Backbone as XML, in Angstrom:
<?xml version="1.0"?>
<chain id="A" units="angstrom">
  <residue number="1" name="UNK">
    <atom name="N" x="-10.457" y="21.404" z="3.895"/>
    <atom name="CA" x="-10.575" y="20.014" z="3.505"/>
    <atom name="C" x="-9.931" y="19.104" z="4.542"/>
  </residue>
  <residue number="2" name="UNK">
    <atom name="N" x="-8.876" y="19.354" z="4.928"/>
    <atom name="CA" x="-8.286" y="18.305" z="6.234"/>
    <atom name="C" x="-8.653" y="18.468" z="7.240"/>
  </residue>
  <residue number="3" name="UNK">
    <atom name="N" x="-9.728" y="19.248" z="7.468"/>
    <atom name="CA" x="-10.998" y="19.210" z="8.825"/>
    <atom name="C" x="-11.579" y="18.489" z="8.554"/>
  </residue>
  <residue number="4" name="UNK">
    <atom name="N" x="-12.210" y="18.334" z="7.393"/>
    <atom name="CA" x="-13.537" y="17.338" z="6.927"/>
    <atom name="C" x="-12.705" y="15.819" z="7.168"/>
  </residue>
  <residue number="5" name="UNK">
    <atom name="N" x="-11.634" y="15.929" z="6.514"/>
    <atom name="CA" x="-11.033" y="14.708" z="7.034"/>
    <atom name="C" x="-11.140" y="13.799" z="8.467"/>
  </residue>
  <residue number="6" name="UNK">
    <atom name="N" x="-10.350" y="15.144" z="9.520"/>
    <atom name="CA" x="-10.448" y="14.527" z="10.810"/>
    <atom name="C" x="-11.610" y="14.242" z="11.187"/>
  </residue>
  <residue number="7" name="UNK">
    <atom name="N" x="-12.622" y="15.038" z="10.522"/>
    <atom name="CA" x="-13.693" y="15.075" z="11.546"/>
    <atom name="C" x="-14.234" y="13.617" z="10.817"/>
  </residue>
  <residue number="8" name="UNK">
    <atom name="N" x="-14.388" y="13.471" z="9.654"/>
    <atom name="CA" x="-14.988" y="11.813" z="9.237"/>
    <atom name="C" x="-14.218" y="10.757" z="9.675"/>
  </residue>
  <residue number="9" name="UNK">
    <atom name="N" x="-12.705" y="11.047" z="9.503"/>
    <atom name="CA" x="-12.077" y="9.693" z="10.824"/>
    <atom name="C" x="-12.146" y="9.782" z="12.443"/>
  </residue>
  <residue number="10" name="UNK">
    <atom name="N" x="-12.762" y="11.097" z="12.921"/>
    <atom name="CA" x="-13.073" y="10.810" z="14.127"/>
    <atom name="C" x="-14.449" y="9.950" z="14.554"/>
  </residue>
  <residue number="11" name="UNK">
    <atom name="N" x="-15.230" y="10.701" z="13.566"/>
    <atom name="CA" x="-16.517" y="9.769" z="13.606"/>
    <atom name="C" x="-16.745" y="8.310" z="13.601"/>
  </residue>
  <residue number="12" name="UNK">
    <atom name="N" x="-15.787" y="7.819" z="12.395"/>
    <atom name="CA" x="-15.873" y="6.356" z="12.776"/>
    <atom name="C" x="-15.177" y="5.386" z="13.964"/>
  </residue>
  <residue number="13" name="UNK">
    <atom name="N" x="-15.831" y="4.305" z="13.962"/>
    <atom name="CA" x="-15.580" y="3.807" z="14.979"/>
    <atom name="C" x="-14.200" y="3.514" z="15.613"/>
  </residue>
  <residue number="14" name="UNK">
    <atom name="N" x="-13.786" y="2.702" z="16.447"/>
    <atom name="CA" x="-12.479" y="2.521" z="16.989"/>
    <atom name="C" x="-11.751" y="1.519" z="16.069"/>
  </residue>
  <residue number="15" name="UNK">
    <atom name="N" x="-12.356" y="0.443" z="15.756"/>
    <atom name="CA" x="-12.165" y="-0.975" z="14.431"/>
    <atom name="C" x="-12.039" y="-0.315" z="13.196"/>
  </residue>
  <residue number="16" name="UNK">
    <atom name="N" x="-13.083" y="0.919" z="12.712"/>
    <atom name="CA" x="-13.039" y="1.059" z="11.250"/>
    <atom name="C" x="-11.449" y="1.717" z="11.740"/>
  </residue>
  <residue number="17" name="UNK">
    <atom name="N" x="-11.187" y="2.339" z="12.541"/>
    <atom name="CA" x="-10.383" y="3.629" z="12.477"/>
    <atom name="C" x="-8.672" y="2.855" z="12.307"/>
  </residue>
  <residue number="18" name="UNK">
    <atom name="N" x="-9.155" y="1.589" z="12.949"/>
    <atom name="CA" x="-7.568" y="0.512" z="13.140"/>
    <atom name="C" x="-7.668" y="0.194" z="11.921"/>
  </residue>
  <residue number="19" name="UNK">
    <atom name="N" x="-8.835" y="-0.508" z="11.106"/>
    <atom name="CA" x="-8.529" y="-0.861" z="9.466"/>
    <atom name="C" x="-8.216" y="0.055" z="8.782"/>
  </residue>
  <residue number="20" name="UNK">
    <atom name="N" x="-8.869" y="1.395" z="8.857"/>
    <atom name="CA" x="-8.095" y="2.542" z="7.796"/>
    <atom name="C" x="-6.518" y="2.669" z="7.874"/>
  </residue>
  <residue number="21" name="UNK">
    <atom name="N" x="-6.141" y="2.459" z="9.172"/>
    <atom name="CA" x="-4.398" y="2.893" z="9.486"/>
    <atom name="C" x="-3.804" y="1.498" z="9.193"/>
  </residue>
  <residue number="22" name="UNK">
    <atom name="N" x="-4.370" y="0.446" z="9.533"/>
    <atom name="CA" x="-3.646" y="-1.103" z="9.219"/>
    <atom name="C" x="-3.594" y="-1.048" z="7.134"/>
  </residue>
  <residue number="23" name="UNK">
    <atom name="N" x="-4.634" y="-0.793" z="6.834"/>
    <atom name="CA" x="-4.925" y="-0.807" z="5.125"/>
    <atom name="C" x="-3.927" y="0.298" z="4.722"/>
  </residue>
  <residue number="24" name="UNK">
    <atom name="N" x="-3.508" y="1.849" z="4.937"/>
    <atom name="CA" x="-2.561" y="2.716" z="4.366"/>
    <atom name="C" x="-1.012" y="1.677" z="4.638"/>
  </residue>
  <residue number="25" name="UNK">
    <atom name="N" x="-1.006" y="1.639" z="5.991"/>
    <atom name="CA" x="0.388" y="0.800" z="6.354"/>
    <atom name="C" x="0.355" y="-0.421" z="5.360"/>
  </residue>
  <residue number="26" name="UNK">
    <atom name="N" x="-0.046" y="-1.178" z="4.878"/>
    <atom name="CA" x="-0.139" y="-2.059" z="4.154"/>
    <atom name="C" x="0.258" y="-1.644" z="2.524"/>
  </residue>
  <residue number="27" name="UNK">
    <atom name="N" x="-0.617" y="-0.751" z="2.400"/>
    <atom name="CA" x="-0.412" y="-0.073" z="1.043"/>
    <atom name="C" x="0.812" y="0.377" z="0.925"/>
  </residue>
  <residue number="28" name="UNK">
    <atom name="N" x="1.388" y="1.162" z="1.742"/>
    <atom name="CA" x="2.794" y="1.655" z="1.868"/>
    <atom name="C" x="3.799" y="0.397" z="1.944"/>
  </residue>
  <residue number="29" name="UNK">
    <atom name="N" x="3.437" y="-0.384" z="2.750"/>
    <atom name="CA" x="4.535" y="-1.538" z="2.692"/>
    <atom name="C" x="4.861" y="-2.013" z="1.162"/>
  </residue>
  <residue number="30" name="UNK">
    <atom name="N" x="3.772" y="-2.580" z="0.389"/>
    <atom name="CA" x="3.744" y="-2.801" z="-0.722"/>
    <atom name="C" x="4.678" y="-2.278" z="-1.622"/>
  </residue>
  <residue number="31" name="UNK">
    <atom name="N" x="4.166" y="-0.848" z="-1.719"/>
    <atom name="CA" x="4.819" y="-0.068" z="-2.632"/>
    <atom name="C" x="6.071" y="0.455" z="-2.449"/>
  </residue>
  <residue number="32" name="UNK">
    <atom name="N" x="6.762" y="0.437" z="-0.853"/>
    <atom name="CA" x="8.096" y="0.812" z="-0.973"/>
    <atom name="C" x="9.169" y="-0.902" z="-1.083"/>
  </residue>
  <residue number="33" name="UNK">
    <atom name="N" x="8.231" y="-1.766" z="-0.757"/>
    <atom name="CA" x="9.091" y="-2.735" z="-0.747"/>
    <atom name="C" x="9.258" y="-2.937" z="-2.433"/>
  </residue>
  <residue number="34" name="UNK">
    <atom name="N" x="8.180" y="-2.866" z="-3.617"/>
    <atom name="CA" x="8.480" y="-2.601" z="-5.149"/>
    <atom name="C" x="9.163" y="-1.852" z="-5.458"/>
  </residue>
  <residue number="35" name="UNK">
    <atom name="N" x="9.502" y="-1.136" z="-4.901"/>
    <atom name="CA" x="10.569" y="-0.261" z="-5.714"/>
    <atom name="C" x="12.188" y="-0.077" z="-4.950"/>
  </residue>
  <residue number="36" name="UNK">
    <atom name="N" x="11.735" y="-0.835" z="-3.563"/>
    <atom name="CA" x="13.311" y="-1.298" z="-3.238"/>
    <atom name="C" x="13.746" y="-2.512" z="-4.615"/>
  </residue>
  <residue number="37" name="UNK">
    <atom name="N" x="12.895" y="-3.409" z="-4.472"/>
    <atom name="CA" x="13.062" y="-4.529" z="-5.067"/>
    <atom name="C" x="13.434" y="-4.089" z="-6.393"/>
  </residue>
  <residue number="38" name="UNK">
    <atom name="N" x="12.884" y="-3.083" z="-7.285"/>
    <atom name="CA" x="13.122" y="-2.269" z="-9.084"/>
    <atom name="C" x="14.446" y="-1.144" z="-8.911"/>
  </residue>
  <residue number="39" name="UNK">
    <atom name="N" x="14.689" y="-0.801" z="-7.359"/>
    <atom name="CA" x="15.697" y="0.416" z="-7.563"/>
    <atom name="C" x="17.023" y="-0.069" z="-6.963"/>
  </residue>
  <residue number="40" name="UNK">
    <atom name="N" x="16.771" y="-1.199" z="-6.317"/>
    <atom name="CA" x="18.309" y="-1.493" z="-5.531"/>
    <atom name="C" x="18.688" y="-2.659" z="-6.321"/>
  </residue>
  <residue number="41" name="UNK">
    <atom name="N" x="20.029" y="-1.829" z="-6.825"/>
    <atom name="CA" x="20.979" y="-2.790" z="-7.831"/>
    <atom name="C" x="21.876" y="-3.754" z="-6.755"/>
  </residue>
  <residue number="42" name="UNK">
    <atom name="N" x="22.750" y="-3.590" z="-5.680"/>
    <atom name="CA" x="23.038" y="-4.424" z="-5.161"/>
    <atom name="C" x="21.900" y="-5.635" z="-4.339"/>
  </residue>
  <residue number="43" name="UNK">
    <atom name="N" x="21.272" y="-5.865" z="-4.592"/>
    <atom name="CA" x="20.391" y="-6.384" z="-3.441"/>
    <atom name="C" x="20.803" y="-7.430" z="-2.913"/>
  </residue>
  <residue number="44" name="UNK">
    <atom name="N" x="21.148" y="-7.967" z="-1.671"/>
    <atom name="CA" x="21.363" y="-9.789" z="-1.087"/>
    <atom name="C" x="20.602" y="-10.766" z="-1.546"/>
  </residue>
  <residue number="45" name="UNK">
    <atom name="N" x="19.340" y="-9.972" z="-2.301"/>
    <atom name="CA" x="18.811" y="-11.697" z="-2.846"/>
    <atom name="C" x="19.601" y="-11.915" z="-3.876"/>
  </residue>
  <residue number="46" name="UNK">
    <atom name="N" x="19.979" y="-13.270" z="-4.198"/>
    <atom name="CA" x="20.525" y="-13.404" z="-5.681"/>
    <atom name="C" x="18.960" y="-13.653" z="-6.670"/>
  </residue>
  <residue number="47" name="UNK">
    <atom name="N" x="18.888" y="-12.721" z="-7.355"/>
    <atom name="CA" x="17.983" y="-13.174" z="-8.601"/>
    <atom name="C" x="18.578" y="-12.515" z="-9.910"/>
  </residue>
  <residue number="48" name="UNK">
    <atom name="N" x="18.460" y="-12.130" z="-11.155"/>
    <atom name="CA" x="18.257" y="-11.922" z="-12.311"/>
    <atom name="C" x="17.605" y="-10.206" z="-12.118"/>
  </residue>
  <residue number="49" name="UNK">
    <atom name="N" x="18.480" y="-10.119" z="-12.940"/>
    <atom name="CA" x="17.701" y="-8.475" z="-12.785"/>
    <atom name="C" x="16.511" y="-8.257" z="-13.226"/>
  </residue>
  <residue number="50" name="UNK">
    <atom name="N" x="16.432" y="-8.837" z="-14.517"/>
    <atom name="CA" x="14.775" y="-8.916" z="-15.486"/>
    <atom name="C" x="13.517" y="-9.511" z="-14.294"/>
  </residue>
  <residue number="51" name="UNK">
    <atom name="N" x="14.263" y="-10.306" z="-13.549"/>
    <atom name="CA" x="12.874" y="-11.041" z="-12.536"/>
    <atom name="C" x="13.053" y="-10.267" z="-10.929"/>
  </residue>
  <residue number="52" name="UNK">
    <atom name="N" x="13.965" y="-9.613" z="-11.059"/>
    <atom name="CA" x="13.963" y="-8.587" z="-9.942"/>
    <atom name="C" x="12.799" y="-7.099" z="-10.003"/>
  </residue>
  <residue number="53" name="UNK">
    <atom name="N" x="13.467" y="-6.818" z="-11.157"/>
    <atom name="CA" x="12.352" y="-5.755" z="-11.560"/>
    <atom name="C" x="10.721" y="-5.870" z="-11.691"/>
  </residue>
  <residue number="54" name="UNK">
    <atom name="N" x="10.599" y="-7.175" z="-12.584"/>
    <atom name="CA" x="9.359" y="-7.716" z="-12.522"/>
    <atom name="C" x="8.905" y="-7.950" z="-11.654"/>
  </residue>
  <residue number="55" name="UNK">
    <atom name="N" x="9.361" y="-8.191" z="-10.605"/>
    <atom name="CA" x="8.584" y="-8.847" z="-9.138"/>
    <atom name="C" x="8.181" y="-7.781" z="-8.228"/>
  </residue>
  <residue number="56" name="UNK">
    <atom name="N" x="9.345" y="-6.145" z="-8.596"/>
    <atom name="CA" x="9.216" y="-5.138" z="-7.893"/>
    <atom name="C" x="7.656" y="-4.491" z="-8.783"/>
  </residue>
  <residue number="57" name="UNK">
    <atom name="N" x="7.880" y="-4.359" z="-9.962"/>
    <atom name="CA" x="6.625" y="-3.798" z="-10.579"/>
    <atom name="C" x="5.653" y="-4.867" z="-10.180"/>
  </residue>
  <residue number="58" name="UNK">
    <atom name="N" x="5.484" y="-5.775" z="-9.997"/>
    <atom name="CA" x="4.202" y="-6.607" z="-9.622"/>
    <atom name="C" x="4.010" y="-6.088" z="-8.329"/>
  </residue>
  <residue number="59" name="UNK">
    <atom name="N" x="4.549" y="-6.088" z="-6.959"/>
    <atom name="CA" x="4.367" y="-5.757" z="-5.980"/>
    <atom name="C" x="4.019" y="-3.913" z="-5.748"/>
  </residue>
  <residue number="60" name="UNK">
    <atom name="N" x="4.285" y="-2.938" z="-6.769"/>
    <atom name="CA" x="3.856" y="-2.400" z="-6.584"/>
    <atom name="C" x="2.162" y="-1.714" z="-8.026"/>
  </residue>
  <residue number="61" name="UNK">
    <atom name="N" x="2.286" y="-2.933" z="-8.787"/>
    <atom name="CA" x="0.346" y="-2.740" z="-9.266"/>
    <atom name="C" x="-0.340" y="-3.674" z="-8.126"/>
  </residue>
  <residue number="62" name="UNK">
    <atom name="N" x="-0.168" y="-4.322" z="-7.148"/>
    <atom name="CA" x="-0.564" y="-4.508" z="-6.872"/>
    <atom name="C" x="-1.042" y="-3.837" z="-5.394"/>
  </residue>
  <residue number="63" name="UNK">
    <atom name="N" x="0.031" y="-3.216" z="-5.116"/>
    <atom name="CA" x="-0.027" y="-1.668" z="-3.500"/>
    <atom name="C" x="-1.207" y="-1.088" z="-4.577"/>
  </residue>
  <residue number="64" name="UNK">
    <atom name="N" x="-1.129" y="-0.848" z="-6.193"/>
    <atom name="CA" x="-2.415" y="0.151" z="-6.757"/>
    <atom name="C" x="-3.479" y="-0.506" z="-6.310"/>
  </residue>
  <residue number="65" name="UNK">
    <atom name="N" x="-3.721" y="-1.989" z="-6.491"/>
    <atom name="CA" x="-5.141" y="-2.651" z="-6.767"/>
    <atom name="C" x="-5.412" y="-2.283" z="-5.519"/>
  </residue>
  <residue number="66" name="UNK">
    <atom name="N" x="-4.542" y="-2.658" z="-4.148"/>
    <atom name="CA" x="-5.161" y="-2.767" z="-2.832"/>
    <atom name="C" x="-5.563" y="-1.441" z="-2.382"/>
  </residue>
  <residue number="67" name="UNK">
    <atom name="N" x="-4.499" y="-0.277" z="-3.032"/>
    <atom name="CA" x="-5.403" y="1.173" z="-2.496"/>
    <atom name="C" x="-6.608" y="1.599" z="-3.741"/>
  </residue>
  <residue number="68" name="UNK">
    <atom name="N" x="-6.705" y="1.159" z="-4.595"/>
    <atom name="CA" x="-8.145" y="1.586" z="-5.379"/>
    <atom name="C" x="-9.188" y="0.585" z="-4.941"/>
  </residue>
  <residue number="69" name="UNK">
    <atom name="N" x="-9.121" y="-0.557" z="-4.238"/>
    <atom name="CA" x="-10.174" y="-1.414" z="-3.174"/>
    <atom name="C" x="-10.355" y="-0.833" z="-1.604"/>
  </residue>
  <residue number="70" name="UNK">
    <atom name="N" x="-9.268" y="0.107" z="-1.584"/>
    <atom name="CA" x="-9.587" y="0.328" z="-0.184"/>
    <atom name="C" x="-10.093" y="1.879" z="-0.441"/>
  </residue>
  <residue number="71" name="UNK">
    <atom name="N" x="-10.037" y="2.777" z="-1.576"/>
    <atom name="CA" x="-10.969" y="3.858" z="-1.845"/>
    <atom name="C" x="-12.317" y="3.786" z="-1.866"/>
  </residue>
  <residue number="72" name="UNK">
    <atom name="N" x="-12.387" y="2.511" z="-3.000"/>
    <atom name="CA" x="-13.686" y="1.851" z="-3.068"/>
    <atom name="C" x="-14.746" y="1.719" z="-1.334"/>
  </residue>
  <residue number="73" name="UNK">
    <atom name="N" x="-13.666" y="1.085" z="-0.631"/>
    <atom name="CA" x="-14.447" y="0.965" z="1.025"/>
    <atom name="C" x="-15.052" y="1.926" z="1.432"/>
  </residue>
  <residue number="74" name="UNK">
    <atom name="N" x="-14.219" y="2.362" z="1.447"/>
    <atom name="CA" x="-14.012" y="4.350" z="2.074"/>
    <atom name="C" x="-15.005" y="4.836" z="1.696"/>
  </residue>
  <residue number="75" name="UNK">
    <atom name="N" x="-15.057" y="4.814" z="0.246"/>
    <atom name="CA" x="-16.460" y="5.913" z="0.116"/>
    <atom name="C" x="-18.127" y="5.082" z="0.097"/>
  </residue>
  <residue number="76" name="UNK">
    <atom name="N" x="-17.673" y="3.555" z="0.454"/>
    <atom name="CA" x="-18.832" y="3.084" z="0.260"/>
    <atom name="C" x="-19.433" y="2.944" z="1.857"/>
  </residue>
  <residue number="77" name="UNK">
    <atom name="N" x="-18.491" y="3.735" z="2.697"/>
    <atom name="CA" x="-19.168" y="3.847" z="4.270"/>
    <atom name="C" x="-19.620" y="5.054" z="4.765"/>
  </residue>
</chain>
Protein backbone atom coordinates (compact mmCIF):
# COMPACT_ATOMS: atom_id res chain seq x y z
CA UNK A 1 0.00 0.00 0.00
CA UNK A 2 2.76 2.77 0.56
CA UNK A 3 4.01 2.00 -3.01
CA UNK A 4 0.69 2.77 -4.41
CA UNK A 5 1.06 5.81 -2.45
CA UNK A 6 4.42 7.04 -3.79
CA UNK A 7 3.77 6.03 -6.94
CA UNK A 8 0.22 8.27 -7.15
CA UNK A 9 2.17 11.28 -5.52
CA UNK A 10 4.84 10.84 -7.92
CA UNK A 11 2.55 10.98 -10.73
CA UNK A 12 1.05 14.13 -9.98
CA UNK A 13 2.21 17.16 -10.96
CA UNK A 14 4.86 19.52 -9.32
CA UNK A 15 1.74 22.25 -8.02
CA UNK A 16 -0.66 19.35 -7.10
CA UNK A 17 2.37 17.78 -5.22
CA UNK A 18 3.18 21.48 -3.29
CA UNK A 19 -0.76 21.66 -2.43
CA UNK A 20 -0.88 18.11 -1.02
CA UNK A 21 2.29 18.97 1.40
CA UNK A 22 1.13 22.84 1.93
CA UNK A 23 -2.77 21.27 2.83
CA UNK A 24 -1.24 18.24 5.48
CA UNK A 25 1.13 21.16 6.96
CA UNK A 26 -1.86 23.20 7.40
CA UNK A 27 -3.95 20.49 8.80
CA UNK A 28 -1.28 19.73 11.30
CA UNK A 29 -0.84 23.32 12.21
CA UNK A 30 -4.45 23.49 13.11
CA UNK A 31 -4.70 20.65 15.14
CA UNK A 32 -1.57 20.92 17.25
CA UNK A 33 -2.07 24.53 17.78
CA UNK A 34 -5.99 23.18 19.40
CA UNK A 35 -4.78 21.26 21.64
CA UNK A 36 -1.82 23.43 22.76
CA UNK A 37 -4.50 25.97 23.23
CA UNK A 38 -7.11 22.84 25.38
CA UNK A 39 -3.84 21.22 27.05
CA UNK A 40 -1.58 24.08 28.22
CA UNK A 41 -2.74 25.28 31.58
CA UNK A 42 -0.11 27.92 31.98
CA UNK A 43 -0.47 29.66 28.71
CA UNK A 44 0.85 33.67 28.20
CA UNK A 45 -2.37 34.50 26.71
CA UNK A 46 -4.52 35.76 29.48
CA UNK A 47 -8.02 34.29 28.70
CA UNK A 48 -10.61 32.23 30.82
CA UNK A 49 -10.15 28.74 30.78
CA UNK A 50 -13.86 27.87 29.52
CA UNK A 51 -12.91 30.23 26.29
CA UNK A 52 -9.47 28.78 26.13
CA UNK A 53 -10.64 25.36 25.69
CA UNK A 54 -13.40 26.35 23.43
CA UNK A 55 -11.27 28.11 21.04
CA UNK A 56 -8.77 25.04 21.22
CA UNK A 57 -11.74 22.57 20.35
CA UNK A 58 -12.91 24.96 17.60
CA UNK A 59 -9.52 25.10 16.02
CA UNK A 60 -9.18 21.67 16.08
CA UNK A 61 -13.09 20.59 14.31
CA UNK A 62 -12.06 22.67 12.24
CA UNK A 63 -8.09 20.94 11.24
CA UNK A 64 -11.30 17.91 10.86
CA UNK A 65 -13.41 19.99 8.31
CA UNK A 66 -10.16 21.08 6.37
CA UNK A 67 -8.73 17.39 6.25
CA UNK A 68 -12.23 15.71 5.29
CA UNK A 69 -12.25 18.68 2.26
CA UNK A 70 -8.93 17.90 1.42
CA UNK A 71 -9.81 13.86 1.25
CA UNK A 72 -12.68 14.89 -0.65
CA UNK A 73 -9.87 16.59 -3.36
CA UNK A 74 -7.72 13.74 -3.28
CA UNK A 75 -9.95 11.27 -4.36
CA UNK A 76 -11.79 13.48 -6.68
CA UNK A 77 -8.34 13.69 -8.87
Amino acid sequence: MNKSLVINFMKKSLKKRFLLVIGMLFFIAYFILGLIFILWKSMPINMEPRYRIAFGVLLVVYAYIRFMRFLANQKEE
